[in-house]
Coordinates of C-alpha atoms in Angstrom, one line a residue:
Chain A
X300 CA 0.0 0.0 0.0
X301 CA 2.8 2.4 1.1
X302 CA 5.0 1.4 -1.8
X303 CA 2.1 2.0 -4.2
X304 CA 1.7 5.6 -2.9
X305 CA 5.4 6.2 -3.2
X306 CA 5.3 4.8 -6.7
X307 CA 2.5 7.2 -7.6
X308 CA 4.5 10.1 -6.1
X309 CA 7.6 9.2 -8.1
X310 CA 5.5 8.8 -11.3
X311 CA 3.9 12.2 -10.7
X312 CA 7.3 13.8 -10.1
X313 CA 8.6 12.3 -13.2
X314 CA 5.6 13.4 -15.2
X315 CA 6.0 17.0 -13.9
X316 CA 9.7 16.9 -14.8
X317 CA 8.8 15.7 -18.4
X318 CA 6.1 18.3 -18.7
X319 CA 8.4 21.1 -17.5
X320 CA 11.0 19.9 -20.0
X321 CA 8.5 19.8 -22.9
X322 CA 6.9 23.1 -22.1
X323 CA 10.4 24.7 -22.0
X324 CA 9.6 26.5 -18.7
X325 CA 12.3 27.4 -16.3
X326 CA 14.8 30.3 -16.4
X327 CA 16.3 31.2 -19.7
X328 CA 20.0 30.5 -19.2
X329 CA 22.9 32.5 -20.6
X330 CA 23.7 29.6 -23.0
X331 CA 20.1 29.3 -24.3
X332 CA 19.9 33.1 -24.8
X333 CA 23.2 33.1 -26.6
X334 CA 22.1 30.4 -29.0
X335 CA 18.9 32.4 -29.7
X336 CA 20.8 35.6 -30.4
X337 CA 23.3 33.7 -32.6
X338 CA 20.3 32.4 -34.6
X339 CA 19.1 36.0 -35.0
X340 CA 22.5 37.1 -36.2
X341 CA 22.4 34.2 -38.7
X342 CA 19.0 35.3 -39.9
X343 CA 20.1 38.9 -40.3
X344 CA 23.1 37.7 -42.4
X345 CA 20.8 35.7 -44.7
X346 CA 18.5 38.7 -44.9
X347 CA 21.4 40.9 -45.9
X348 CA 22.3 38.5 -48.7
X349 CA 18.7 38.3 -50.0
X350 CA 18.3 42.1 -49.8
X351 CA 21.6 42.6 -51.6
X352 CA 20.2 40.6 -54.5
X353 CA 17.1 42.8 -54.5
X354 CA 19.2 46.0 -54.3
X355 CA 21.4 45.0 -57.2
X356 CA 18.4 43.7 -59.3
X357 CA 20.2 40.4 -59.2
X358 CA 17.4 38.1 -58.0
X359 CA 14.0 36.8 -58.9
X360 CA 11.2 38.6 -57.0
X361 CA 9.4 35.3 -56.2
X362 CA 12.5 33.9 -54.6
X363 CA 13.2 37.1 -52.6
X364 CA 9.5 37.2 -51.4
X365 CA 9.4 33.5 -50.4
X366 CA 12.8 33.7 -48.6
X367 CA 11.8 36.9 -46.8
X368 CA 8.5 35.2 -45.7
X369 CA 10.3 32.1 -44.5
X370 CA 13.1 33.9 -42.7
X371 CA 10.7 36.5 -41.3
X372 CA 8.6 33.6 -39.8
X373 CA 11.7 32.2 -38.2
X374 CA 12.6 35.7 -36.7
X375 CA 9.0 36.0 -35.3
X376 CA 9.2 32.5 -33.8
X377 CA 12.5 33.4 -32.2
X378 CA 11.0 36.7 -30.9
X379 CA 8.0 34.8 -29.3
X380 CA 10.3 32.2 -27.8
X381 CA 12.5 34.9 -26.2
X382 CA 9.6 37.0 -25.0
X383 CA 7.9 34.0 -23.4
X384 CA 10.9 32.8 -21.5
X385 CA 11.6 34.0 -18.0
X386 CA 15.2 35.2 -18.0
X387 CA 17.6 34.6 -15.2
X388 CA 18.3 37.9 -13.5
X389 CA 21.9 38.4 -14.9
X390 CA 20.7 38.2 -18.5
X391 CA 17.5 40.3 -18.2
X392 CA 19.0 43.2 -20.2
X393 CA 20.4 41.0 -22.9
X394 CA 17.0 39.2 -23.2
X395 CA 15.3 42.6 -23.7
X396 CA 17.8 43.5 -26.4
X397 CA 17.3 40.2 -28.1
X398 CA 13.5 40.5 -28.2
X399 CA 13.9 44.0 -29.7
X400 CA 16.4 42.7 -32.3
X401 CA 14.1 39.8 -33.3
X402 CA 11.2 42.3 -33.7
X403 CA 13.3 44.6 -35.9
X404 CA 14.3 41.6 -38.0
X405 CA 10.8 40.5 -38.5
X406 CA 9.8 44.0 -39.6
X407 CA 12.7 44.2 -42.1
X408 CA 11.8 40.8 -43.6
X409 CA 8.2 42.0 -43.8
X410 CA 9.3 45.0 -45.8
X411 CA 11.4 42.8 -48.1
X412 CA 8.4 40.5 -48.6
X413 CA 6.2 43.5 -49.6
X414 CA 8.8 45.1 -52.0
X415 CA 10.8 42.1 -53.4
X416 CA 11.4 44.0 -56.7
X417 CA 12.2 47.4 -55.4
X418 CA 15.9 48.1 -55.6
X419 CA 15.8 51.2 -53.3
X420 CA 13.9 49.4 -50.6
X421 CA 16.3 46.5 -51.1
X422 CA 19.3 48.7 -50.5
X423 CA 17.7 50.2 -47.3
X424 CA 16.8 46.8 -45.9
X425 CA 20.3 45.5 -46.7
X426 CA 21.9 48.3 -44.8
X427 CA 19.5 47.9 -41.8
X428 CA 20.0 44.1 -41.8
X429 CA 23.8 44.7 -41.5
X430 CA 23.1 47.0 -38.5
X431 CA 20.8 44.5 -36.8
X432 CA 23.4 41.8 -37.3
X433 CA 26.0 44.0 -35.6
X434 CA 23.7 44.6 -32.7
X435 CA 23.1 40.9 -32.4
X436 CA 26.8 40.1 -32.5
X437 CA 27.3 42.7 -29.8
X438 CA 24.8 41.0 -27.6
X439 CA 26.5 37.7 -28.2
X440 CA 29.9 39.3 -27.3
X441 CA 28.4 40.5 -24.0
X442 CA 26.9 37.1 -23.2
X443 CA 30.1 35.3 -23.9
X444 CA 32.2 37.8 -22.1
X445 CA 34.1 38.8 -25.3
X446 CA 32.9 42.4 -25.4
X447 CA 35.6 44.9 -24.8
Chain B
X171 CA 30.4 4.4 -81.5
X172 CA 26.9 3.6 -80.3
X173 CA 28.3 1.9 -77.2
X174 CA 30.5 4.9 -76.4
X175 CA 27.5 7.2 -76.8
X176 CA 25.4 5.0 -74.5
X177 CA 28.1 4.9 -71.9
X178 CA 28.4 8.7 -72.1
X179 CA 24.7 9.1 -71.6
X180 CA 24.8 6.8 -68.6
X181 CA 27.6 8.7 -67.0
X182 CA 25.9 12.1 -67.6
X183 CA 22.7 10.7 -66.1
X184 CA 24.7 9.4 -63.1
X185 CA 26.3 12.8 -62.5
X186 CA 23.0 14.7 -62.6
X187 CA 21.2 12.0 -60.6
X188 CA 23.7 11.8 -57.8
X189 CA 22.5 14.7 -55.7
X190 CA 19.2 14.8 -53.8
X191 CA 17.7 16.9 -51.0
X192 CA 19.9 15.1 -48.4
X193 CA 23.1 16.1 -50.2
X194 CA 21.8 19.7 -50.7
X195 CA 20.9 20.1 -47.0
X196 CA 23.8 18.3 -45.3
X197 CA 26.6 19.5 -47.6
X198 CA 25.5 23.1 -47.4
X199 CA 25.1 23.0 -43.6
X200 CA 28.4 21.2 -43.3
X201 CA 30.2 24.0 -45.2
X202 CA 28.4 26.7 -43.2
X203 CA 29.4 25.1 -39.9
X204 CA 32.9 23.7 -40.6
X205 CA 34.0 25.5 -43.7
X206 CA 35.9 22.9 -45.8
X207 CA 36.7 20.5 -42.9
X208 CA 34.2 17.9 -44.0
X209 CA 35.1 17.6 -47.7
X210 CA 36.9 14.3 -46.8
X211 CA 33.5 12.9 -45.6
X212 CA 32.0 13.7 -49.0
X213 CA 34.8 11.9 -50.8
X214 CA 34.4 8.9 -48.4
X215 CA 30.7 8.7 -49.1
X216 CA 31.2 9.1 -52.9
X217 CA 33.7 6.2 -53.0
X218 CA 31.3 4.1 -50.9
X219 CA 28.3 4.7 -53.2
X220 CA 30.4 4.0 -56.3
X221 CA 31.7 0.7 -54.8
X222 CA 28.3 -0.5 -53.9
X223 CA 26.5 0.8 -57.0
X224 CA 29.0 -1.0 -59.2
X225 CA 28.6 -4.2 -57.2
X226 CA 24.8 -4.1 -57.2
X227 CA 24.8 -3.3 -60.9
X228 CA 27.1 -6.2 -61.6
X229 CA 25.0 -8.6 -59.5
X230 CA 21.9 -7.4 -61.4
X231 CA 23.6 -7.7 -64.8
X232 CA 25.1 -11.2 -64.2
X233 CA 22.3 -12.8 -62.2
X234 CA 19.3 -10.8 -63.3
X235 CA 18.6 -10.3 -59.6
X236 CA 18.1 -6.9 -58.1
X237 CA 19.0 -6.0 -54.5
X238 CA 15.9 -7.1 -52.7
X239 CA 15.8 -10.4 -54.5
X240 CA 19.3 -10.9 -53.2
X241 CA 18.3 -9.8 -49.7
X242 CA 15.5 -12.3 -49.5
X243 CA 17.7 -15.1 -51.0
X244 CA 20.6 -14.5 -48.6
X245 CA 18.8 -13.5 -45.4
X246 CA 15.7 -15.6 -45.6
X247 CA 12.1 -14.4 -45.0
X248 CA 12.4 -13.2 -41.4
X249 CA 15.5 -11.0 -41.6
X250 CA 14.5 -10.1 -45.1
X251 CA 11.2 -8.8 -43.8
X252 CA 13.0 -6.7 -41.2
X253 CA 15.1 -5.2 -44.0
X254 CA 12.0 -4.6 -46.0
X255 CA 10.2 -2.8 -43.2
X256 CA 13.3 -0.7 -42.3
X257 CA 14.0 0.3 -45.9
X258 CA 10.3 1.0 -46.7
X259 CA 10.1 3.3 -43.6
X260 CA 13.3 5.1 -44.7
X261 CA 12.2 5.2 -48.4
X262 CA 8.8 6.7 -47.6
X263 CA 10.4 9.4 -45.4
X264 CA 12.9 10.1 -48.2
X265 CA 10.1 10.4 -50.8
X266 CA 8.3 12.8 -48.4
X267 CA 11.5 14.9 -48.0
X268 CA 12.1 15.0 -51.8
X269 CA 8.5 15.8 -52.6
X270 CA 8.5 18.6 -50.0
X271 CA 11.8 19.8 -51.4
X272 CA 10.3 19.8 -54.9
X273 CA 7.3 21.9 -53.6
X274 CA 9.7 24.4 -51.9
X275 CA 11.7 24.9 -55.1
X276 CA 8.5 25.4 -57.1
X277 CA 7.3 27.9 -54.5
X278 CA 10.6 29.8 -54.7
X279 CA 10.2 29.9 -58.5
X280 CA 6.5 30.8 -58.8
X281 CA 5.4 31.9 -55.3
X282 CA 2.1 30.5 -53.9
X283 CA 0.7 28.3 -51.2
X284 CA 3.0 25.5 -50.3
X285 CA 0.3 22.8 -50.1
X286 CA -0.8 23.7 -53.7
X287 CA 2.8 23.1 -54.9
X288 CA 3.0 19.8 -53.0
X289 CA -0.1 18.6 -55.0
X290 CA 1.4 20.0 -58.3
X291 CA 4.7 18.3 -57.6
X292 CA 3.0 15.0 -57.0
X293 CA 0.9 15.3 -60.1
X294 CA 3.9 16.3 -62.2
X295 CA 5.8 13.2 -61.1
X296 CA 2.9 10.9 -61.9
X297 CA 2.4 12.5 -65.4
X298 CA 6.1 12.4 -66.2
X299 CA 6.4 8.7 -65.2
X300 CA 3.2 7.9 -67.2
X301 CA 4.4 9.6 -70.3
X302 CA 8.2 8.8 -70.5
X303 CA 9.9 5.5 -70.8
X304 CA 12.4 4.5 -68.1
X305 CA 15.5 5.7 -70.0
X306 CA 13.7 9.0 -70.9
X307 CA 13.0 9.6 -67.2
X308 CA 16.6 8.9 -66.2
X309 CA 17.9 11.2 -69.0
X310 CA 15.5 14.1 -68.4
X311 CA 16.4 14.4 -64.7
X312 CA 20.1 13.4 -65.2
X313 CA 20.7 16.1 -67.9
X314 CA 18.6 18.7 -66.0
X315 CA 20.7 17.9 -62.9
X316 CA 23.8 19.0 -64.8
X317 CA 22.6 22.6 -64.3
X318 CA 24.1 22.1 -60.8
X319 CA 27.4 22.6 -62.4
X320 CA 26.7 26.3 -61.8
X321 CA 27.8 25.6 -58.2
X322 CA 31.2 24.5 -59.5
X323 CA 31.4 27.7 -61.5
X324 CA 30.4 29.6 -58.4
X325 CA 33.2 27.9 -56.4
X326 CA 35.7 28.9 -59.0
X327 CA 34.3 32.5 -59.2
X328 CA 34.6 32.9 -55.4
X329 CA 38.3 32.1 -55.7
X330 CA 38.7 30.5 -52.2
X331 CA 42.1 29.7 -50.7
X332 CA 42.5 26.5 -52.6
X333 CA 45.2 25.3 -50.2
X334 CA 42.7 25.5 -47.4
X335 CA 40.1 23.7 -49.6
X336 CA 42.7 21.0 -50.3
X337 CA 43.3 20.6 -46.6
X338 CA 39.6 19.7 -46.1
X339 CA 40.2 16.5 -48.0
X340 CA 42.5 15.2 -45.3
X341 CA 40.3 13.4 -42.7
X342 CA 40.2 15.2 -39.4
X343 CA 38.3 14.3 -36.2
X344 CA 37.0 16.3 -33.3
X345 CA 35.4 15.5 -30.0
X346 CA 32.4 17.7 -30.9
X347 CA 29.3 15.5 -31.2
X348 CA 27.9 18.0 -33.7
X349 CA 30.9 17.5 -35.9
X350 CA 30.5 13.7 -35.7
X351 CA 26.8 14.1 -36.4
X352 CA 27.7 16.0 -39.6
X353 CA 30.3 13.3 -40.6
X354 CA 27.5 10.7 -40.4
X355 CA 25.1 13.0 -42.2
X356 CA 27.3 13.9 -45.1
X357 CA 28.5 10.3 -45.5
X358 CA 25.0 8.8 -45.3
X359 CA 23.5 11.4 -47.6
X360 CA 25.8 10.0 -50.3
X361 CA 25.0 6.4 -49.5
X362 CA 21.2 6.5 -49.2
X363 CA 19.9 2.9 -49.6
X364 CA 17.3 3.9 -52.3
X365 CA 20.2 4.8 -54.6
X366 CA 21.4 1.2 -54.9
X367 CA 17.9 -0.2 -54.8
X368 CA 17.0 2.0 -57.8
X369 CA 20.4 1.5 -59.6
X370 CA 20.2 -2.3 -59.5
X371 CA 16.5 -2.5 -60.4
X372 CA 17.1 0.1 -63.2
X373 CA 19.8 -2.2 -64.6
X374 CA 17.2 -4.9 -65.0
X375 CA 14.7 -2.3 -66.4
X376 CA 17.2 -1.5 -69.1
X377 CA 18.0 -5.1 -69.9
X378 CA 21.6 -5.2 -68.7
X379 CA 23.5 -8.4 -69.2
X380 CA 27.2 -9.4 -68.9
X381 CA 28.0 -7.2 -71.9
X382 CA 26.9 -4.2 -69.9
X383 CA 29.5 -4.6 -67.2
X384 CA 31.9 -2.1 -68.7
X385 CA 29.0 0.5 -68.9
X386 CA 28.2 -0.3 -65.3
X387 CA 31.7 0.2 -64.1
X388 CA 32.1 3.5 -65.9
X389 CA 28.7 4.8 -64.8
X390 CA 29.5 4.0 -61.2
X391 CA 33.1 5.3 -61.1
X392 CA 33.0 8.3 -63.4
X393 CA 29.3 9.2 -63.0
X394 CA 29.3 9.1 -59.2
X395 CA 32.8 10.5 -59.0
X396 CA 31.8 13.6 -61.0
X397 CA 28.6 13.7 -58.9
X398 CA 30.8 13.8 -55.9
X399 CA 32.5 16.9 -57.4
X400 CA 29.1 18.7 -57.4
X401 CA 28.6 17.7 -53.8
X402 CA 32.1 19.1 -52.9
X403 CA 31.2 22.3 -54.7
X404 CA 28.1 22.7 -52.4
X405 CA 30.4 22.5 -49.4
X406 CA 33.0 24.9 -50.8
X407 CA 30.5 27.7 -51.9
X408 CA 28.7 27.4 -48.5
X409 CA 32.0 27.3 -46.6
X410 CA 33.3 30.4 -48.4
X411 CA 30.1 32.5 -48.1
X412 CA 28.2 31.3 -45.1
X413 CA 30.9 30.2 -42.6
X414 CA 32.4 33.7 -42.0
X415 CA 28.9 35.2 -41.7
X416 CA 27.6 32.6 -39.3
X417 CA 24.7 31.7 -41.5
X418 CA 22.8 28.6 -40.5
X419 CA 21.2 27.3 -43.7
X420 CA 18.0 25.7 -42.4
X421 CA 16.0 26.4 -45.5
X422 CA 16.4 24.8 -49.0
X423 CA 16.3 28.3 -50.6
X424 CA 19.4 29.3 -48.8
X425 CA 21.4 26.7 -50.8
X426 CA 21.0 28.8 -53.9
X427 CA 22.1 32.1 -52.3
X428 CA 25.8 31.8 -53.1
X429 CA 25.1 31.4 -56.8
X430 CA 22.9 34.5 -56.7
X431 CA 25.8 36.3 -55.2
X432 CA 28.1 35.2 -58.0
X433 CA 26.0 35.3 -61.1
X434 CA 22.9 37.3 -60.2
X435 CA 19.4 36.3 -61.4
X436 CA 20.6 34.0 -64.2
X437 CA 22.7 32.1 -61.8
X438 CA 19.9 31.9 -59.3
X439 CA 17.5 30.5 -61.9
X440 CA 20.1 27.9 -63.1
X441 CA 20.7 26.8 -59.5
X442 CA 17.0 26.5 -58.7
X443 CA 16.4 24.6 -61.9
X444 CA 19.3 22.3 -61.2
X445 CA 18.0 21.7 -57.7
X446 CA 14.5 21.1 -59.2
X447 CA 15.8 18.4 -61.5
X448 CA 18.0 16.7 -58.9
X449 CA 15.2 16.6 -56.3
X450 CA 12.6 15.7 -58.9
X451 CA 14.7 12.8 -60.1
X452 CA 15.3 11.7 -56.5
X453 CA 11.5 11.8 -55.8
X454 CA 11.0 9.3 -58.7
X455 CA 14.1 7.2 -57.8
X456 CA 13.1 6.9 -54.1
X457 CA 9.4 6.2 -54.8
X458 CA 10.3 3.6 -57.4
X459 CA 12.8 2.1 -55.0
X460 CA 10.1 1.6 -52.3
X461 CA 7.9 -0.2 -54.8
X462 CA 10.7 -2.2 -56.3
X463 CA 11.6 -3.5 -52.8
X464 CA 8.1 -4.5 -51.9
X465 CA 7.3 -6.1 -55.3
X466 CA 10.6 -8.0 -55.4
X467 CA 10.3 -9.2 -51.8
X468 CA 6.7 -10.4 -52.4
X469 CA 7.4 -11.9 -55.8
X470 CA 5.1 -9.5 -57.7
X471 CA 5.6 -8.6 -61.4
X472 CA 7.5 -5.3 -61.3
X473 CA 9.1 -2.8 -63.5
X474 CA 8.2 0.4 -65.4
X475 CA 8.9 -1.4 -68.7
X476 CA 6.1 -3.8 -67.9
X477 CA 3.5 -1.0 -67.6
X478 CA 0.5 -0.8 -65.2
X479 CA -1.4 -3.6 -66.9
X480 CA 1.3 -6.2 -66.5
X481 CA 2.5 -5.0 -63.1
X482 CA -0.6 -3.6 -61.5
X483 CA 0.4 -4.2 -57.8
X484 CA 3.8 -2.6 -58.4
X485 CA 2.1 0.5 -60.0
X486 CA -0.5 0.7 -57.3
X487 CA 2.1 0.4 -54.5
X488 CA 4.1 3.2 -56.2
X489 CA 1.0 5.5 -56.1
X490 CA 0.3 4.6 -52.5
X491 CA 3.9 5.4 -51.4
X492 CA 3.7 8.8 -53.2
X493 CA 0.3 9.5 -51.6
X494 CA 1.7 8.6 -48.1
X495 CA 4.6 10.9 -48.7
X496 CA 2.3 13.7 -49.7
X497 CA 0.3 13.2 -46.5
X498 CA 3.5 13.4 -44.4
X499 CA 4.5 16.7 -46.1
X500 CA 1.0 18.2 -45.8
X501 CA 1.0 17.4 -42.1
X502 CA 3.2 20.5 -41.7
X503 CA 6.5 19.0 -40.8
X504 CA 9.4 21.0 -42.4
X505 CA 10.7 19.0 -45.3
X506 CA 14.3 19.9 -44.3
X507 CA 13.6 18.3 -40.9
X508 CA 12.2 15.2 -42.6
X509 CA 15.3 15.1 -44.7
X510 CA 17.6 15.1 -41.7
X511 CA 15.6 12.3 -40.1
X512 CA 15.4 10.2 -43.3
X513 CA 19.2 10.5 -43.8
X514 CA 20.1 9.6 -40.2
X515 CA 17.6 6.7 -40.0
X516 CA 18.8 5.4 -43.4
X517 CA 22.2 4.9 -41.8
X518 CA 20.6 2.4 -39.5
X519 CA 19.2 0.5 -42.5
X520 CA 22.4 0.6 -44.5
X521 CA 24.0 -2.7 -43.2
X522 CA 20.8 -4.6 -44.1
X523 CA 21.0 -3.3 -47.6
X524 CA 24.7 -3.6 -48.2
X525 CA 25.7 -6.9 -46.6
X526 CA 23.7 -9.1 -49.0
X527 CA 25.1 -7.2 -52.0
X528 CA 28.6 -7.8 -50.6
X529 CA 28.0 -11.5 -50.0
X530 CA 26.4 -12.2 -53.3
X531 CA 28.8 -10.0 -55.2
X532 CA 31.7 -12.0 -53.7
X533 CA 30.2 -15.5 -54.2
X534 CA 31.9 -17.2 -57.2
X535 CA 29.3 -20.0 -57.2
X536 CA 26.7 -17.3 -58.0
X537 CA 28.7 -14.7 -59.9
X538 CA 31.2 -17.0 -61.7
X539 CA 34.2 -15.1 -63.1
X540 CA 32.4 -11.8 -62.3
X541 CA 32.6 -12.2 -58.5
X542 CA 34.3 -9.4 -56.5
X543 CA 38.0 -9.0 -57.3
X544 CA 40.5 -8.2 -54.6
X545 CA 39.9 -4.4 -54.8
X546 CA 36.1 -4.6 -54.8
X547 CA 36.1 -7.1 -51.9
X548 CA 38.6 -5.1 -49.8
X549 CA 36.8 -1.8 -50.4
X550 CA 33.4 -3.5 -49.9
X551 CA 34.4 -4.9 -46.5
X552 CA 36.2 -1.8 -45.3
X553 CA 33.1 0.2 -46.2
X554 CA 30.8 -2.3 -44.5
X555 CA 32.8 -1.8 -41.3
X556 CA 32.5 1.9 -41.6
X557 CA 28.7 1.6 -42.2
X558 CA 28.3 -0.6 -39.2
X559 CA 30.1 1.8 -36.9
X560 CA 28.1 4.8 -38.3
X561 CA 24.8 2.8 -37.9
X562 CA 25.6 2.3 -34.2
X563 CA 26.5 5.9 -33.7
X564 CA 23.7 7.6 -35.8
X565 CA 20.7 7.6 -33.5
X566 CA 22.7 8.6 -30.3
X567 CA 24.3 11.4 -32.2
X568 CA 20.9 12.5 -33.5
X569 CA 19.6 12.7 -29.9
X570 CA 22.7 14.2 -28.4
X571 CA 22.8 17.1 -30.9
X572 CA 19.1 17.7 -30.9
X573 CA 18.8 16.7 -34.6
X574 CA 21.9 18.7 -35.5
X575 CA 20.6 21.8 -33.7
X576 CA 23.6 21.8 -31.4

């Protein structure tokens, strides 16, 4: 009887641990945040390349639009993930910066999606993507302790 | 002269037909993450597929038995059934990945709802197979796949440090589980089981006999060898452009970005068209392979050359596999993720595919004077050892790296 109750408690604790792991709850660690921001930097780099094609009239508009939509979706997803997570106190400021960067990225991809054949817009987005990438890299440097 | 022409056609078809979505994804990601460091794994995989394709083609030409016939004969019904279930599972996943890839490329070219392009891709495959003879299908996708040479031109245009590129061909190892995961992925992408299932059954579709052995050898060695060059080009262009920028190519469209950078819109269109033919060809090859295996194991009439009336169960099963693949893609799973799983799971099925070929290819009582020579046998067993090690490591690495996500 007693061992049955203990077994149920162990099972409940295990289930809670699994649910917690699946739901992704818990504090957002420095490493997890770092990976998220690195993904944002990678997305910005891809966005810069796509936008460069638009700016130079060296791409196909369907390609630029679909790529912008796909990459923008990934940026939005990353923004939601970062915004939902509860950061550990020492990375609160970096988490805030990361959410802002992800939002900016999503907005830039949205512009690229709307104007995939506009060279002037392409050049502007390319420039901003470069700036956003620099911001993301700066956050990564702060998180990894490589910032000057 | 006619023979030379036929051999040349076979080689060209093999070059263009070598790459599939697995090669596109894993080689590009490998270049982005490790620059040129994994080129040796591409070469290792290319030699492996050439060795086993030659062997399976030779077995088919001499004995008129394709791979799954050989599996059932050598392994018996029980183990043969395990091999059938494993390879069918992997083949259906592969068909889903290729079909999804085809839809993504169509979407990049024409823009529109993804699910619509999945249906268009499936219908196009069915119509092409219905209209063209077997050789015509092979040539259409083989020649079209040659457009991938634009990646070789891009690599040359980028002018990387060729010394650094050459260093990538020297095997190197690392303690990083992610690096090991990509070694397995790049190797396995070149050795997907459906490639030999299709190659050996195709040999019978085309009526190969002992006179075709020279053609078989040249197709396997030169065709796959040159196909390996295309795969290396993917690693190089990605390593040159993406690695310094920290790009993580998780989308099929990203594969074509370096070509756009080098040759603008024309280059981009050539790259997308080349990818379309490669992935389209692989959709047909992998779906045919699934039906070949089932029909050969169960003793049904099979073959495109027989037509739907003479091989109805073969034709019906082919349509069912395509339909299942379409359902998987329409379920919303990212085709690139399906690709990664299909490649890694295929590693586990590799020993069950390659051991029977090795045993029959080396059996003089079965193959007579065409049994494996010293070089074939040595290479075959060495590769089998490598395959077994990778098969044991594949799933743990998949779990430890969170599916390559690090």
